[in-house]
């Protein structure tokens, strides 16, 4: 049976994505690496990995009825995952509302037989790949306030030279 590689994410507005691209540009002066394309920037809430296409269809059908409790996250620091050679933007501390959104989503997903991660949630937006310096710049630009009210379900399709993302469903905003 065929599978789809899926993840749930918060997707920034075009304005916020443009600000994040500015963060990437500034960090690149120090860290090197390759910026993610602006329209692909996101914050992963849950990475599902390869999922049977039947289950993928089921999740895509169920997602529009889900509501994400709206919340705020402030992106105020750079960080690196040095093993993966990734530089990211994220909050200095995970806001409880976002942690709750993550936990609640995984609780729901576990009802579909999907196993929650064993690692703690580290909310971040990947900005640069293949960085050449393992220290992030100390001084990020002005903090970015992100008010979110929905999550998207994304299929990640492998292509030569990287992955392409396709949004397959989104949750219903409050009042929507
Ligand atoms: P590629 O792996 O082909 O270079 P990618 O990392 O952009 O591309 P995916 O691996 O499909 O695409 O990952 C989709 C999203 O899920 C990314 O934000 C990625 O950082 C995140 N992700 C991938 N693997 C995990 C994991 N094991 N745990 C948590 N998040 C993950
Ligand atoms: Mg990956």
Short mmCIF file of C-alpha atoms and ligand atoms in Angstrom, two decimals:
data_model
loop_
_atom_site.label_atom_id
_atom_site.label_comp_id
_atom_site.label_asym_id
_atom_site.label_seq_id
_atom_site.Cartn_x
_atom_site.Cartn_y
_atom_site.Cartn_z
CA UNK A 1 0.00 0.00 0.00
CA UNK A 2 1.26 3.49 -0.76
CA UNK A 3 2.13 5.93 2.01
CA UNK A 4 2.26 9.68 2.43
CA UNK A 5 4.71 11.49 4.69
CA UNK A 6 2.55 13.79 6.80
CA UNK A 7 2.96 16.48 9.40
CA UNK A 8 0.80 19.04 11.19
CA UNK A 9 2.14 22.57 11.34
CA UNK A 10 1.38 26.19 12.09
CA UNK A 11 1.71 28.14 8.88
CA UNK A 12 2.73 31.83 9.15
CA UNK A 13 0.94 34.64 7.36
CA UNK A 14 2.86 35.99 4.34
CA UNK A 15 3.88 39.02 6.47
CA UNK A 16 5.26 36.87 9.26
CA UNK A 17 6.98 34.59 6.74
CA UNK A 18 8.64 37.67 5.20
CA UNK A 19 9.89 38.74 8.64
CA UNK A 20 11.23 35.24 9.21
CA UNK A 21 13.02 35.41 5.86
CA UNK A 22 14.72 38.55 7.22
CA UNK A 23 15.79 36.55 10.26
CA UNK A 24 17.21 33.91 7.93
CA UNK A 25 19.10 36.48 5.89
CA UNK A 26 20.68 38.01 8.98
CA UNK A 27 21.66 34.63 10.43
CA UNK A 28 23.15 33.50 7.16
CA UNK A 29 25.82 36.20 7.37
CA UNK A 30 27.19 34.35 10.40
CA UNK A 31 26.04 30.76 9.98
CA UNK A 32 26.27 30.20 6.25
CA UNK A 33 23.92 27.59 4.83
CA UNK A 34 20.94 27.70 2.54
CA UNK A 35 17.71 29.54 3.38
CA UNK A 36 14.39 27.71 3.23
CA UNK A 37 12.07 29.22 0.65
CA UNK A 38 9.86 31.85 2.32
CA UNK A 39 6.61 30.15 1.30
CA UNK A 40 7.71 26.88 2.94
CA UNK A 41 8.47 28.30 6.41
CA UNK A 42 6.41 26.64 9.17
CA UNK A 43 6.41 25.41 12.75
CA UNK A 44 5.89 21.66 13.00
CA UNK A 45 3.37 20.61 15.68
CA UNK A 46 3.47 16.89 14.94
CA UNK A 47 5.55 14.88 12.51
CA UNK A 48 3.66 11.71 11.60
CA UNK A 49 6.12 10.23 9.13
CA UNK A 50 4.90 7.81 6.47
CA UNK A 51 1.20 7.04 6.84
CA UNK A 52 -0.91 4.58 4.82
CA UNK A 53 -2.86 6.42 2.17
CA UNK A 54 -6.17 5.18 3.65
CA UNK A 55 -5.29 6.68 7.03
CA UNK A 56 -4.00 9.83 5.31
CA UNK A 57 -7.41 10.23 3.66
CA UNK A 58 -9.12 9.69 7.00
CA UNK A 59 -6.99 12.34 8.70
CA UNK A 60 -7.50 14.80 5.85
CA UNK A 61 -11.26 14.27 6.17
CA UNK A 62 -11.26 14.66 9.97
CA UNK A 63 -8.95 17.69 10.21
CA UNK A 64 -11.43 20.40 9.10
CA UNK A 65 -13.62 19.54 12.10
CA UNK A 66 -10.73 19.94 14.55
CA UNK A 67 -10.30 23.21 16.41
CA UNK A 68 -6.98 24.42 17.63
CA UNK A 69 -7.22 26.55 20.77
CA UNK A 70 -5.91 29.91 19.53
CA UNK A 71 -2.71 31.10 21.14
CA UNK A 72 0.40 33.23 20.89
CA UNK A 73 4.01 32.27 20.52
CA UNK A 74 6.86 34.77 20.48
CA UNK A 75 9.81 33.90 18.29
CA UNK A 76 12.68 35.63 20.02
CA UNK A 77 15.78 33.51 19.62
CA UNK A 78 17.94 31.67 17.15
CA UNK A 79 18.98 28.12 17.80
CA UNK A 80 20.79 25.36 15.98
CA UNK A 81 20.45 21.61 15.71
CA UNK A 82 24.11 21.08 14.99
CA UNK A 83 23.88 17.41 14.05
CA UNK A 84 21.30 18.22 11.36
CA UNK A 85 23.14 21.48 10.54
CA UNK A 86 19.91 23.43 10.87
CA UNK A 87 19.45 26.96 12.17
CA UNK A 88 16.01 27.89 13.49
CA UNK A 89 13.92 30.63 15.09
CA UNK A 90 11.88 29.76 18.15
CA UNK A 91 10.58 30.84 21.54
CA UNK A 92 12.98 31.00 24.48
CA UNK A 93 10.36 29.01 26.37
CA UNK A 94 7.53 26.91 25.00
CA UNK A 95 4.25 28.67 25.83
CA UNK A 96 1.85 26.39 27.75
CA UNK A 97 -0.89 26.93 25.13
CA UNK A 98 1.38 25.61 22.39
CA UNK A 99 2.53 22.66 24.48
CA UNK A 100 -1.12 21.91 25.11
CA UNK A 101 -1.94 22.13 21.39
CA UNK A 102 0.86 19.64 20.72
CA UNK A 103 -0.20 17.25 23.49
CA UNK A 104 -3.87 17.45 22.58
CA UNK A 105 -3.10 16.80 18.91
CA UNK A 106 -1.02 13.72 19.78
CA UNK A 107 -3.70 12.44 22.09
CA UNK A 108 -6.14 12.62 19.22
CA UNK A 109 -3.66 11.05 16.79
CA UNK A 110 -2.98 8.18 19.17
CA UNK A 111 -6.64 7.20 18.63
CA UNK A 112 -5.59 6.45 15.04
CA UNK A 113 -2.78 4.19 16.22
CA UNK A 114 -0.05 6.80 15.74
CA UNK A 115 2.65 6.82 18.40
CA UNK A 116 3.51 10.13 20.09
CA UNK A 117 7.16 11.18 20.00
CA UNK A 118 9.44 10.13 22.82
CA UNK A 119 11.41 13.39 22.55
CA UNK A 120 10.13 16.60 24.12
CA UNK A 121 8.43 19.14 21.87
CA UNK A 122 10.92 21.76 20.64
CA UNK A 123 8.90 24.33 18.72
CA UNK A 124 10.98 25.96 15.99
CA UNK A 125 10.88 27.30 12.47
CA UNK A 126 13.75 25.97 10.37
CA UNK A 127 15.38 28.91 8.58
CA UNK A 128 18.70 27.59 7.22
CA UNK A 129 19.97 24.17 6.16
CA UNK A 130 23.56 23.02 5.86
CA UNK A 131 24.93 25.70 8.17
CA UNK A 132 28.70 25.92 8.39
CA UNK A 133 28.89 27.47 11.90
CA UNK A 134 27.45 25.55 14.81
CA UNK A 135 26.96 28.69 16.93
CA UNK A 136 23.84 30.73 16.22
CA UNK A 137 24.19 34.52 16.11
CA UNK A 138 23.70 36.01 19.59
CA UNK A 139 21.53 38.92 18.58
CA UNK A 140 18.33 38.12 16.71
CA UNK A 141 16.23 40.86 15.10
CA UNK A 142 13.18 42.20 16.96
CA UNK A 143 11.00 39.42 18.40
CA UNK A 144 8.10 38.22 16.27
CA UNK A 145 4.68 37.76 17.87
CA UNK A 146 2.75 34.96 16.22
CA UNK A 147 -0.97 34.65 16.90
CA UNK A 148 -2.20 31.35 15.48
CA UNK A 149 -5.71 29.98 15.24
CA UNK A 150 -5.43 26.94 13.01
CA UNK A 151 -3.12 24.15 11.99
CA UNK A 152 -2.55 22.61 8.59
CA UNK A 153 -1.99 18.99 7.59
CA UNK A 154 0.86 18.81 5.10
CA UNK A 155 2.07 16.05 2.79
CA UNK A 156 5.84 16.15 2.32
CA UNK A 157 6.82 14.73 -1.03
CA UNK A 158 10.41 13.79 -1.78
CA UNK A 159 11.86 15.23 -4.93
CA UNK A 160 15.43 15.30 -6.09
CA UNK A 161 17.04 18.21 -4.29
CA UNK A 162 14.57 18.36 -1.39
CA UNK A 163 11.00 17.98 -0.30
CA UNK A 164 7.91 19.68 -1.57
CA UNK A 165 5.05 20.44 0.80
CA UNK A 166 1.40 20.17 -0.12
CA UNK A 167 -1.29 21.36 2.29
CA UNK A 168 -4.01 18.70 2.30
CA UNK A 169 -6.34 20.01 5.05
CA UNK A 170 -6.63 22.63 7.74
CA UNK A 171 -8.40 22.86 11.08
CA UNK A 172 -11.38 25.12 11.54
CA UNK A 173 -10.64 28.48 13.20
CA UNK A 174 -12.81 29.44 16.16
CA UNK A 175 -16.06 30.86 14.85
CA UNK A 176 -15.21 29.55 11.37
P1 LIG B 1 13.95 16.57 3.82
O1 LIG B 1 13.89 15.69 5.05
O2 LIG B 1 13.57 15.87 2.58
O3 LIG B 1 15.20 17.34 3.70
P2 LIG B 1 12.09 18.25 5.28
O4 LIG B 1 12.88 17.95 6.51
O5 LIG B 1 11.73 19.67 4.98
O6 LIG B 1 12.81 17.70 3.98
P3 LIG B 1 10.30 16.28 6.26
O7 LIG B 1 11.47 15.46 6.66
O8 LIG B 1 9.15 15.63 5.59
O9 LIG B 1 10.73 17.45 5.29
O10 LIG B 1 9.81 17.02 7.54
C1 LIG B 1 8.64 17.80 7.57
C2 LIG B 1 8.66 18.66 8.82
O11 LIG B 1 8.67 17.80 9.99
C3 LIG B 1 9.89 19.54 8.97
O12 LIG B 1 9.52 20.71 9.66
C4 LIG B 1 10.81 18.71 9.82
O13 LIG B 1 11.69 19.52 10.56
C5 LIG B 1 9.84 18.01 10.73
N1 LIG B 1 10.36 16.70 11.15
C6 LIG B 1 10.92 15.77 10.36
N2 LIG B 1 11.26 14.66 11.06
C7 LIG B 1 10.90 14.91 12.33
C8 LIG B 1 10.98 14.18 13.55
N3 LIG B 1 11.49 12.95 13.60
N4 LIG B 1 10.51 14.75 14.66
C9 LIG B 1 9.98 15.98 14.63
N5 LIG B 1 9.86 16.73 13.53
C10 LIG B 1 10.33 16.22 12.39
MG1 LIG B 2 13.53 16.06 7.14
#
